[in-house]
Amino acid sequence: MIPFGSARGILIGNGSSVDFALDTLSPLGFTFRLFRGVFPMDLLSQITIVIDLLHNKGRHQIALDKSEISLTTQEENRQSILYHAETTSAAYQKLTSQFIRDYQVYLCMRQEEGVEAVSKRFLGVPEAPPTMMGGHAYMQQMMKVWSGTRIFSQVDVPVFLCLQTPREISSFLSHTFADFLSGYCDRHNLSKEVLQNSIRGVCLGHAYCSQVFPDLTQLLRQIKRAHQQGLQIMLELPTVRTCEQSRFARLLHCLEARGEPIDEISVNDWGMAYYIGTQTAFSCSAGRLLLRQTKDPREAYMRINETPSQSYYPEFYMEYLVSRGMRRAAMEASVPYTSPVPIPFSLFLPCFQLATSGDCILKNLMETGNRGTHRPQRTCAKYCQSEVLLYPEHMKTIGIGNTLCTLNSHVMTDMSVLSRYMGESCDRLVLDFPW
Amino acid sequence: MKITAGLGSIDSFCAYVEAGADEVFCGYVPDTWYRCAGNIALNRREVRLSNVNLGGKNELAFLAQMAKERSVPVALAFNAHAYPADTYPLIADIITDCIEMGYVSFIIADLALLVFLHTKRSLKAGWIISGDFGEINPLLVEYLLEFDIQRIIFPRSTTIQEMQSCIAASHGYIPEFEAFVLNEKCHFHGALCQGCHNDDLLPLCQIPYRLGSMQGTEDIPMWTQNPQTALSGATGCGLCDIQNLAKAGITHLKVVGRGNFSDAMVRDIQVVRDCRDACERIAFSDCYRDYVRSRFPEGCSLNCYY
């Protein structure tokens, strides 16, 4: 059977239509097996052949009028009829010839050279070997793009700093805020002069990994320090496994009992969202791992002839979240959304999450030396503090611990890009550098 | 326990059932979706150039008839993580058409879609929560009780103990629970992998990478994805734990493989069937594991799910 997604037919007649898969396809005709009763063939007026040419060359369809087709029955049984259709339509012959040629080339190339060769030849995806730079050098190079950016002086929303790495947290706790900010800006190639007037708060916790998420004592220290500095506090919770539910429940109850000044809790699993909404007085926001979308950085190569027009976060869904107590959301500067986000949101930039592992891929790799085999990981060896996974440079992606993080540097330099992500509802920017 | 197997083409249905599949699941992507949504995925397989998804009302009619004759249920996957805002009505229309053709079980991964189907369309069907829905924990199970769920599929990285806690949290209101047992133990959590799975790009888990030090440059080897072998369970195997899964309350064992070669899937289904049947006649877990290992005289993959 010809894969339906690449080539298919539609029977049309008497105001109805039925799409069907093709058994065989050639420039002279095609065959298909029709289930009895699914379409009245005596009312057939037209067969449309639809072909999606390979590598995003678009959808093409040829409408063959009944008079252009010679339809014969090859075989029949109680359930179905095998039809053979011949046509001399020049447009049909041209289209199917091109499709068959492309398909054969694709299959041969994929079999002999692999998918990467296909990506390179037909989509222009660069050669895939990972960067040969060391981790630190690679990140320095990525950050050079926005050196000296003054973009934060052009926005009139507050900026929060994400403190989710041991180095940032240690610096935050042990230095004055001015010194901490100087070090932060130096490390991430930002202008302190531009940022210092915009900083209003910090984002604590960890969105991706419960092992790295601070324990209660550490968290209380960070909250106290932030409060002393006059900073607002946003807390990000990771996805919470069953075995960790009680830990996070205790943590939340403790924070609530102490009246800790937490402005917002961003949750990344529905279970915790339900718990906070029903068992605590906190309000929570839909975290960046809850509002999902395909954001593969290679997708740009797929959209050769179209601009991304996806809009996510439909209004009915946002209403539902608000009705469940989630009045805010956390979004990422990953794929631009073309319809307005109807609730206030924090925009995390310049990194966005691409993929997160249920078990730490870095720990698995370090301890087994084998990328394909995984073991459940219940303890943390803190490999992510010294090692990263380096991907091909065109992907702008690094693996930190259990998560692949991709960098969108345009959003740090181009106000028109940043404005598109912010829209009307963004009321906070959160700077997130996961290294 | 029932075996549910991934179906990529209706031509393989009979072979899978004869091999021992008690249920099959497949993707369905009709022409209306391709016309309206283009490259947007309707389920987690965006592949067009292989038989991975069913398409066409005609094929659906065939499958419905074959399923009815053999009393083998078919679940249809609509388990993409999210959809453009204007496509939800179209998806609901597609599901409605499927219900009219006799399909009753649908695999969903997007809460927004579940909300739409429940509140805007009031559709009644057997909703199956995909392993890609999100982190499954007892709190989520309690939360999902409002949606009249038929089954929950546990994500790959869920331990058997965690499954047990979640099943207990359902208090019997969710009748079925499914766990992965063979194939494709992915690098990443299904719910948290936002990469493409299409014809022209390597999946994220197969892209070569290097290990880099934060301190400086090092000559570190490069890793590519381990090559797949012809061995059952080479890419993920939970056969040794079928007994434990049964004790935990799992009702369905998932053999992943939409798009895999049919003969490999038939072999995999047979292995799972034999091990499941062995569970019932072998009382002791050590003896059961010995039986499983005896199926792999040259050694198993050691790529254990649990």
XYZ file of C-alpha atoms in Angstrom:
741
model
C 0.000 0.000 0.000
C 1.320 3.450 -0.843
C 1.774 5.464 2.402
C -1.368 7.550 2.704
C 0.500 10.624 3.843
C 2.380 10.831 0.561
C -0.233 9.857 -2.025
C -3.925 9.121 -1.775
C -7.196 9.342 -3.630
C -10.582 10.854 -3.001
C -13.767 9.487 -4.501
C -16.272 12.261 -5.144
C -19.860 11.980 -6.173
C -23.372 13.012 -5.265
C -22.241 15.490 -2.658
C -20.126 13.037 -0.708
C -16.479 12.057 -0.714
C -14.357 9.243 0.674
C -10.591 9.299 0.871
C -8.702 6.077 0.258
C -5.188 4.672 0.170
C -3.670 3.532 -3.072
C -2.444 -0.008 -3.510
C -0.293 0.815 -6.503
C 0.568 3.973 -8.390
C 2.128 4.492 -11.785
C 2.057 7.183 -14.485
C -0.483 5.068 -16.344
C -2.905 4.518 -13.500
C -3.495 3.227 -10.011
C -5.284 0.512 -8.064
C -7.230 0.660 -4.847
C -9.350 -1.697 -2.822
C -12.716 -0.268 -1.856
C -14.692 -1.512 1.107
C -18.198 -2.430 0.030
C -20.752 0.101 1.117
C -18.379 2.913 1.933
C -19.070 4.773 -1.331
C -21.671 4.259 -4.075
C -19.512 3.842 -7.143
C -22.438 4.230 -9.476
C -22.666 7.850 -8.312
C -18.980 8.506 -8.859
C -18.285 11.711 -10.733
C -14.607 12.323 -10.041
C -11.487 10.800 -8.514
C -8.982 13.243 -7.150
C -5.421 12.032 -6.721
C -3.561 13.953 -4.033
C 0.201 13.812 -3.853
C 2.358 15.592 -1.295
C 5.644 15.915 -3.058
C 8.635 15.058 -0.955
C 10.667 17.506 1.078
C 7.977 20.099 1.463
C 7.423 20.745 -2.214
C 3.750 21.101 -1.452
C 0.427 19.425 -1.928
C -0.678 18.771 -5.485
C -3.940 17.343 -6.634
C -5.256 16.184 -9.951
C -9.010 15.957 -10.358
C -9.809 13.221 -12.830
C -13.291 13.381 -14.175
C -15.059 10.063 -14.593
C -14.738 10.390 -18.326
C -10.944 10.588 -18.033
C -10.673 7.313 -16.157
C -11.042 3.780 -17.368
C -12.178 1.936 -14.251
C -12.193 -1.860 -14.176
C -12.781 -4.413 -11.463
C -9.781 -6.667 -10.959
C -11.024 -8.714 -8.083
C -13.919 -8.788 -5.684
C -15.022 -10.635 -2.597
C -17.824 -10.215 -0.085
C -16.008 -7.434 1.654
C -14.252 -5.414 -0.995
C -13.603 -4.688 -4.635
C -10.174 -4.138 -6.140
C -10.356 -1.450 -8.781
C -7.854 -0.631 -11.456
C -7.987 2.876 -12.894
C -6.178 3.957 -16.028
C -5.923 7.476 -17.286
C -4.131 9.334 -20.048
C -4.241 12.667 -18.234
C -0.967 14.447 -18.965
C -1.057 16.340 -15.659
C -1.498 13.094 -13.773
C 1.362 11.433 -15.612
C 3.695 14.325 -14.956
C 2.867 14.526 -11.254
C 3.092 10.811 -10.556
C 6.331 10.499 -12.523
C 7.915 13.227 -10.431
C 6.640 11.707 -7.214
C 7.849 8.205 -8.039
C 11.255 9.516 -9.081
C 11.655 11.545 -5.867
C 10.452 8.668 -3.739
C 12.927 6.236 -5.253
C 15.782 8.665 -4.742
C 14.686 9.214 -1.153
C 14.460 5.513 -0.365
C 17.864 4.757 -1.883
C 19.537 7.656 -0.165
C 17.956 6.877 3.169
C 18.952 3.240 2.964
C 22.484 3.788 1.781
C 23.482 7.032 3.441
C 21.002 7.547 6.247
C 18.545 10.213 7.242
C 21.250 12.819 7.783
C 22.149 12.676 4.112
C 18.486 13.200 3.260
C 18.296 16.203 5.606
C 21.378 17.750 4.081
C 20.506 17.157 0.448
C 16.855 18.083 0.468
C 16.386 20.476 3.359
C 19.774 22.083 3.579
C 20.306 21.008 7.163
C 24.048 21.372 7.762
C 26.366 18.451 8.313
C 25.519 16.941 11.656
C 28.708 16.348 13.656
C 28.642 18.021 17.026
C 30.691 21.094 17.677
C 34.341 20.371 18.321
C 34.657 23.158 20.859
C 34.767 22.510 24.550
C 31.643 23.191 26.573
C 32.776 26.493 28.023
C 34.113 27.819 24.719
C 30.934 26.818 22.924
C 28.730 28.674 25.345
C 30.958 31.731 25.189
C 30.608 31.740 21.441
C 26.820 31.433 21.634
C 26.608 34.362 24.036
C 28.811 36.641 21.897
C 25.809 37.219 19.640
C 24.130 39.560 22.094
C 27.181 41.219 23.519
C 26.297 44.751 24.532
C 22.603 44.337 23.821
C 20.462 47.208 25.047
C 17.202 45.459 24.345
C 16.130 45.446 27.961
C 16.115 49.228 28.005
C 13.440 49.133 25.318
C 10.943 47.038 27.252
C 8.774 48.398 29.999
C 8.108 45.170 31.836
C 10.027 43.960 34.862
C 12.849 41.478 34.428
C 13.422 38.492 36.688
C 16.617 36.474 36.903
C 16.393 32.703 36.952
C 18.628 31.306 39.700
C 18.745 27.621 38.984
C 22.442 26.760 38.830
C 24.653 26.274 41.904
C 27.024 29.012 40.754
C 24.292 31.632 40.433
C 22.715 30.640 43.716
C 26.006 30.687 45.568
C 26.872 34.095 44.165
C 23.414 35.430 45.009
C 23.659 34.267 48.602
C 27.193 35.387 49.295
C 27.493 38.756 47.540
C 25.680 42.039 47.598
C 23.093 42.263 44.874
C 25.176 44.802 42.979
C 28.188 42.488 42.982
C 26.049 39.491 42.158
C 24.547 41.338 39.208
C 27.993 42.390 37.974
C 29.167 38.802 38.012
C 25.937 37.612 36.414
C 26.222 40.109 33.587
C 29.890 39.282 33.014
C 29.171 35.572 32.864
C 26.304 35.975 30.425
C 27.610 38.848 28.296
C 24.958 41.324 29.391
C 25.114 45.003 30.189
C 24.737 45.695 33.895
C 24.049 49.316 33.161
C 20.998 48.321 31.076
C 19.724 45.534 33.295
C 20.027 46.992 36.745
C 17.054 49.323 36.275
C 14.791 46.511 35.082
C 15.461 43.762 37.606
C 12.497 43.282 39.919
C 12.722 39.714 41.048
C 14.204 36.252 40.927
C 12.930 32.895 39.795
C 13.923 30.123 42.172
C 13.560 26.349 42.089
C 14.171 24.291 38.961
C 11.801 23.544 36.089
C 13.445 20.413 34.749
C 14.975 18.348 37.509
C 13.714 17.530 40.977
C 17.179 16.304 41.986
C 18.640 19.746 41.394
C 15.660 21.513 42.981
C 16.866 22.979 46.291
C 15.839 21.394 49.556
C 13.715 23.371 51.983
C 16.635 24.847 53.916
C 18.393 26.028 50.785
C 15.177 27.415 49.372
C 14.363 29.339 52.539
C 17.812 30.909 52.462
C 17.291 32.028 48.895
C 13.825 33.389 49.661
C 15.132 35.278 52.671
C 17.954 36.787 50.657
C 15.624 37.830 47.874
C 13.252 39.384 50.378
C 16.133 41.290 51.964
C 17.058 42.650 48.538
C 13.490 43.784 47.932
C 13.037 41.346 45.089
C 9.830 39.590 44.106
C 9.967 35.844 44.121
C 8.745 33.376 41.533
C 9.104 29.673 42.273
C 9.320 27.056 39.543
C 8.447 23.462 40.374
C 9.597 20.584 38.185
C 7.475 17.648 37.042
C 6.992 15.669 40.217
C 7.276 11.923 40.251
C 5.130 9.834 42.551
C 8.052 9.125 44.864
C 8.655 12.861 45.324
C 5.088 14.006 45.813
C 5.264 14.002 49.560
C 8.514 15.996 49.517
C 6.979 18.780 47.458
C 3.721 18.684 49.373
C 5.646 19.192 52.625
C 7.674 21.969 51.054
C 4.600 23.839 49.891
C 2.855 23.494 53.220
C 5.932 24.721 55.004
C 6.210 27.748 52.721
C 2.539 28.472 53.243
C 2.716 28.060 57.007
C 5.684 30.415 57.202
C 3.912 32.974 55.053
C 6.847 33.153 52.681
C 6.434 36.028 50.236
C 6.176 34.032 47.027
C 4.599 36.002 44.254
C 3.911 33.091 41.915
C 4.424 29.335 41.751
C 4.915 28.011 38.250
C 3.998 24.323 38.035
C 5.056 21.859 35.393
C 2.810 18.919 36.066
C -0.937 18.774 36.292
C -0.902 16.714 39.443
C 0.894 19.440 41.392
C -1.338 22.089 39.820
C -4.353 20.178 41.128
C -2.758 19.824 44.538
C -1.877 23.503 44.880
C -5.318 24.534 43.722
C -7.126 22.277 46.185
C -4.800 21.958 49.170
C -2.966 25.262 49.469
C -3.725 28.951 49.384
C -1.100 29.619 46.731
C -2.078 30.516 43.219
C -0.094 28.839 40.522
C 0.692 29.510 36.917
C 0.885 27.052 34.034
C 4.566 26.327 33.653
C 6.619 26.251 30.503
C 6.542 22.443 30.348
C 2.746 22.354 30.609
C 1.975 24.508 27.587
C 3.711 22.443 24.964
C 4.474 22.753 21.292
C 6.852 21.271 18.786
C 9.869 23.541 18.888
C 12.573 21.588 17.147
C 15.140 24.160 15.942
C 15.460 22.214 12.685
C 11.834 22.894 11.840
C 12.875 26.084 10.105
C 14.455 23.888 7.428
C 11.165 22.100 6.912
C 9.226 25.277 6.198
C 10.737 26.050 2.889
C 7.672 27.592 1.340
C 5.584 28.561 4.321
C 5.912 30.749 7.331
C 4.984 29.160 10.640
C 1.406 30.068 11.196
C 0.634 27.883 14.153
C -1.094 29.482 17.015
C -1.278 27.581 20.220
C -2.979 28.154 23.537
C -6.565 28.443 22.360
C -8.831 30.780 24.235
C -11.187 28.065 25.524
C -8.188 26.358 27.093
C -6.943 29.488 28.786
C -10.450 30.067 30.153
C -10.361 26.550 31.514
C -7.029 27.175 33.216
C -8.289 30.399 34.737
C -11.396 28.602 36.001
C -9.039 26.154 37.723
C -7.149 28.959 39.437
C -4.278 29.361 36.970
C -4.428 33.025 36.130
C -0.965 33.266 34.667
C 1.311 31.251 32.431
C 4.991 30.828 31.694
C 5.962 30.868 28.044
C 9.224 30.447 26.224
C 10.742 32.335 23.332
C 10.714 29.236 21.139
C 8.150 29.149 18.332
C 6.296 32.415 17.747
C 2.566 32.212 18.299
C 0.418 34.243 16.020
C -2.739 34.584 18.043
C -2.706 36.598 21.260
C -2.190 34.783 24.530
C -5.272 35.742 26.516
C -3.796 35.579 30.004
C -0.827 37.426 31.516
C 2.399 35.521 31.182
C 6.096 35.516 31.986
C 8.366 35.075 28.995
C 11.472 32.980 29.590
C 14.425 33.776 27.364
C 16.834 33.242 25.685
C 16.808 29.470 26.282
C 13.917 27.119 25.829
C 13.451 23.497 26.721
C 13.666 21.094 23.809
C 13.547 17.686 25.475
C 13.738 16.406 29.039
C 14.551 12.911 30.134
C 12.661 10.974 32.762
C 16.039 9.696 33.959
C 19.218 11.740 33.749
C 20.791 11.116 30.351
C 24.046 12.682 31.468
C 24.341 10.430 34.518
C 23.487 7.393 32.431
C 26.177 8.318 29.948
C 28.811 9.070 32.577
C 28.191 5.846 34.483
C 27.521 3.366 31.713
C 29.436 4.944 28.830
C 26.534 3.837 26.690
C 24.163 6.309 25.155
C 21.462 3.802 24.267
C 20.929 2.109 27.602
C 19.126 3.734 30.488
C 18.696 2.946 34.109
C 16.351 4.677 36.502
C 18.308 7.338 38.345
C 17.323 8.051 41.909
C 20.400 9.875 43.164
C 22.198 12.896 41.792
C 25.935 12.867 41.151
C 25.923 16.513 40.044
C 27.640 15.770 36.747
C 25.676 18.656 35.247
C 27.827 21.091 37.204
C 30.877 20.191 35.178
C 29.784 18.449 31.993
C 27.433 19.286 29.171
C 26.354 17.480 26.028
C 27.361 19.370 22.904
C 25.151 19.103 19.848
C 25.748 20.210 16.237
C 26.206 23.950 16.065
C 23.281 24.687 13.781
C 20.971 23.392 16.512
C 22.227 25.880 19.134
C 21.426 23.195 21.678
C 23.262 21.837 24.688
C 22.344 19.033 27.038
C 22.478 19.958 30.714
C 21.717 17.119 33.063
C 18.407 15.685 31.941
C 17.386 18.449 29.541
C 18.287 19.725 26.102
C 18.196 23.513 26.068
C 18.111 25.473 22.836
C 19.149 29.071 22.475
C 17.125 31.707 20.662
C 19.654 34.511 20.354
C 17.520 36.686 18.055
C 15.217 37.488 20.898
C 18.136 39.080 22.758
C 19.082 41.453 19.978
C 16.078 42.201 17.793
C 13.238 44.159 19.354
C 10.825 43.215 16.583
C 11.410 39.534 17.424
C 11.054 40.098 21.138
C 7.870 42.140 20.626
C 6.333 39.296 18.660
C 6.877 36.931 21.570
C 5.728 39.414 24.164
C 2.520 40.388 22.423
C 0.065 42.276 24.583
C -0.075 39.988 27.578
C 3.549 39.524 28.597
C 4.120 41.358 31.844
C 7.428 39.867 32.864
C 10.658 38.731 31.252
C 12.660 35.989 32.936
C 16.297 35.611 31.977
C 17.183 31.929 32.006
C 20.718 30.669 31.449
C 20.730 27.022 32.492
C 24.535 26.782 32.599
C -3.390 -8.931 30.845
C -3.967 -7.969 27.255
C -1.365 -7.210 24.625
C -1.817 -4.046 22.620
C 0.363 -3.617 19.543
C 1.135 -0.640 17.335
C -0.318 -0.971 13.839
C 1.094 0.946 10.881
C -0.929 -0.617 8.086
C -4.185 -2.550 7.951
C -2.382 -5.211 5.935
C -0.627 -6.295 9.146
C -3.741 -6.485 11.322
C -4.500 -10.172 10.830
C -0.876 -11.204 11.345
C -0.693 -9.268 14.613
C -3.910 -10.768 15.900
C -2.804 -14.271 15.003
C 0.518 -13.628 16.737
C -1.364 -12.823 19.925
C -2.337 -9.172 19.959
C -5.548 -8.657 21.941
C -5.849 -5.054 20.830
C -4.127 -2.745 18.368
C -3.577 0.989 18.341
C -2.893 3.112 15.305
C -2.750 6.661 14.081
C -5.423 7.963 11.736
C -4.719 11.028 9.633
C -7.346 11.707 6.963
C -6.902 13.903 3.912
C -8.951 16.695 5.518
C -6.231 17.085 8.135
C -3.433 17.232 5.592
C -5.419 19.760 3.583
C -6.240 22.013 6.513
C -3.243 21.606 8.777
C -0.413 20.702 6.413
C 2.632 19.483 8.302
C 1.118 19.876 11.771
C 1.133 16.496 13.474
C -2.156 14.892 14.483
C -0.320 12.262 16.480
C 3.251 11.608 17.513
C 4.294 10.132 14.184
C 4.738 12.826 11.569
C 6.040 10.316 9.053
C 4.460 10.405 5.592
C 6.742 8.224 3.495
C 6.219 4.963 5.368
C 3.106 3.111 6.450
C 2.917 4.467 9.973
C -0.498 6.101 10.039
C -3.759 4.924 8.598
C -5.580 7.360 6.449
C -8.754 7.281 4.527
C -12.257 6.545 5.559
C -12.052 3.491 3.319
C -9.229 1.929 5.343
C -10.954 2.769 8.568
C -14.022 0.912 7.340
C -11.885 -2.120 6.513
C -10.241 -2.054 9.895
C -13.537 -1.653 11.718
C -14.911 -4.718 9.957
C -11.815 -6.834 10.605
C -11.758 -5.754 14.243
C -15.422 -6.645 14.649
C -14.985 -10.074 13.048
C -12.086 -10.908 15.330
C -13.382 -9.084 18.401
C -10.151 -7.127 18.642
C -10.580 -3.512 19.779
C -8.745 -0.740 17.969
C -7.633 2.452 19.674
C -6.954 5.495 17.501
C -4.139 7.825 18.504
C -4.691 11.570 18.582
C -1.774 12.109 20.884
C 0.130 15.114 19.627
C 1.116 17.394 22.482
C -0.725 20.456 21.234
C -2.572 21.741 18.207
C -3.164 25.131 16.606
C -6.154 26.830 18.148
C -8.311 26.674 15.050
C -7.902 22.913 14.501
C -9.689 21.653 17.611
C -13.125 21.660 15.926
C -11.647 19.720 12.989
C -10.136 17.116 15.307
C -13.472 16.773 17.071
C -15.154 16.258 13.686
C -12.629 13.564 12.777
C -13.172 11.786 16.093
C -16.941 12.053 15.653
C -16.638 10.388 12.236
C -14.573 7.616 13.814
C -17.176 7.086 16.535
C -19.862 6.798 13.867
C -17.791 4.093 12.204
C -17.697 2.108 15.423
C -14.457 3.190 17.057
C -14.742 3.808 20.752
C -11.215 4.270 22.115
C -9.035 7.301 21.509
C -5.569 8.035 22.827
C -5.147 11.666 23.887
C -2.056 13.544 25.100
C -3.281 17.133 25.054
C -5.337 18.357 27.993
C -6.754 21.131 25.818
C -8.133 18.526 23.406
C -9.639 16.542 26.275
C -11.246 19.711 27.622
C -12.597 20.605 24.172
C -14.049 17.166 23.525
C -15.669 17.080 26.964
C -16.953 20.603 27.312
C -17.471 21.946 23.820
C -18.604 18.767 22.092
C -19.723 16.503 24.933
C -18.350 13.509 23.096
C -18.663 10.170 24.860
C -15.955 7.654 24.175
C -13.273 5.629 25.874
C -10.553 8.194 26.470
C -7.109 6.765 26.901
C -4.542 9.055 28.482
C -1.328 8.723 26.499
C 2.062 8.232 28.082
C 2.835 11.564 26.447
C 0.175 13.386 28.460
C 2.551 14.361 31.217
C 4.028 13.059 34.432
C 1.572 10.521 35.773
C 1.372 10.633 39.547
C -1.456 9.912 42.006
C -2.444 13.579 42.102
C -2.921 13.599 38.350
C -4.961 10.395 38.523
C -7.297 12.073 41.020
C -7.510 15.123 38.802
C -8.401 13.035 35.751
C -11.365 11.382 37.459
C -13.547 14.285 36.306
C -12.992 13.277 32.668
C -14.384 9.747 32.694
C -11.152 8.112 31.580
C -11.066 4.520 30.363
C -7.348 3.927 30.620
C -4.041 5.535 31.559
C -0.826 4.639 29.765
C 2.146 5.085 32.062
C 5.149 6.920 30.594
C 8.247 4.880 29.946
C 10.212 6.019 32.972
C 7.502 5.164 35.511
C 8.600 2.521 37.989
C 6.353 -0.376 38.899
C 6.025 0.947 42.432
C 4.874 4.312 41.087
C 2.353 2.557 38.877
C 0.987 0.754 41.887
C 0.501 4.033 43.763
C -1.252 5.602 40.812
C -3.546 2.621 40.300
C -4.501 2.733 43.969
C -5.271 6.448 43.637
C -7.881 5.725 40.979
C -10.055 3.896 43.556
C -11.334 1.673 40.790
C -12.842 4.518 38.762
C -10.316 4.084 35.966
C -10.661 0.464 34.844
C -7.544 -0.017 32.743
C -3.851 0.745 32.999
C -1.243 0.185 30.347
C 2.525 -0.130 30.578
C 5.273 -0.316 27.978
C 6.745 -3.763 27.635
C 8.738 -3.833 24.408
C 10.623 -1.495 22.067
C 11.664 2.134 21.844
C 12.684 3.080 25.320
C 13.322 6.653 24.346
C 16.022 8.919 25.726
C 13.446 11.481 26.664
C 10.165 11.544 28.524
C 7.478 11.290 25.847
C 5.552 14.222 27.285
C 8.634 16.404 27.403
C 10.187 15.645 24.030
C 9.337 18.472 21.655
C 11.375 17.294 18.702
C 10.179 16.256 15.258
C 9.512 12.623 14.365
C 9.300 12.847 10.583
C 10.812 11.481 7.389
C 13.534 14.010 6.813
C 15.090 14.619 10.209
C 16.838 12.410 12.711
C 14.892 12.144 15.949
C 16.521 14.112 18.776
C 17.573 10.941 20.540
C 19.668 9.857 17.557
C 21.587 13.068 16.916
C 25.301 12.628 17.596
C 26.708 14.613 20.484
C 29.957 15.056 22.408
C 30.620 15.340 26.062
C 32.015 18.761 26.834
C 33.658 20.035 29.931
C 32.630 23.378 31.322
C 36.238 23.991 32.201
C 37.959 23.571 28.882
C 38.402 21.631 25.716
C 38.811 17.904 25.980
C 39.167 15.178 23.477
C 36.004 13.319 24.256
C 34.476 10.567 22.151
C 31.416 11.211 20.088
C 28.284 9.234 20.685
C 25.746 8.229 18.128
C 22.659 6.195 18.732
C 23.416 2.518 19.288
C 22.457 0.576 16.178
C 19.276 -1.387 16.474
C 19.552 -5.104 16.200
C 17.149 -7.793 15.212
C 16.802 -8.873 18.832
C 13.397 -8.487 20.446
C 13.617 -5.770 23.021
C 16.870 -4.369 21.673
C 15.516 -0.868 22.097
C 13.670 -1.456 25.344
C 12.369 -4.518 27.134
C 10.200 -5.196 30.162
C 9.599 -8.922 29.687
C 11.205 -9.904 32.983
C 8.778 -7.699 34.859
C 5.483 -8.799 33.348
C 4.650 -10.681 36.536
C 5.371 -7.618 38.641
C 3.316 -5.473 36.295
C 0.407 -7.867 36.686
C 0.679 -7.706 40.464
C 0.741 -3.905 40.304
C -2.591 -3.898 38.473
C -1.522 -3.332 34.870
C -4.193 -4.570 32.475
C -2.535 -3.914 29.118
C 1.008 -4.496 27.844
C 2.155 -2.159 25.098
C 4.291 -3.372 22.219
C 5.520 -0.223 20.480
C 5.982 -0.430 16.761
C 3.896 1.692 14.448
C 6.058 1.718 11.365
C 8.251 -1.220 12.371
C 8.658 -4.105 9.968
C 5.664 -6.431 10.238
C 7.672 -9.595 10.718
C 9.620 -7.981 13.575
C 6.378 -6.926 15.204
C 4.902 -10.410 14.809
C 7.999 -11.832 16.493
C 7.755 -9.268 19.288
C 4.058 -9.900 19.879
C 4.701 -13.648 20.039
C 7.468 -13.176 22.600
C 5.258 -11.003 24.779
C 2.372 -13.440 24.442
C 4.558 -16.377 25.438
C 5.939 -14.505 28.432
C 2.517 -13.326 29.505
C 1.153 -16.849 29.282
C 4.170 -18.137 31.202
C 3.404 -15.621 33.973
C 0.150 -17.320 34.621
C 1.537 -20.800 34.957
C 4.853 -20.037 36.706
C 4.294 -19.002 40.295
C 7.767 -17.937 41.357
C 9.330 -14.806 39.961
C 12.835 -16.328 39.823
C 11.530 -19.205 37.754
C 9.653 -16.806 35.543
C 12.770 -14.727 34.891
C 14.697 -17.895 34.094
C 12.047 -18.708 31.544
C 12.351 -15.238 29.978
C 16.123 -15.497 29.797
C 15.818 -18.885 28.174
C 14.099 -17.101 25.276
C 17.391 -15.300 24.627
C 20.051 -18.013 24.636
C 22.681 -15.587 23.321
C 21.849 -12.972 25.883
C 19.180 -10.319 26.007
C 19.523 -6.634 25.217
C 19.960 -5.567 28.876
C 18.008 -2.473 27.861
C 15.538 -2.864 30.677
C 12.438 -0.763 31.046
C 12.049 -1.432 34.759
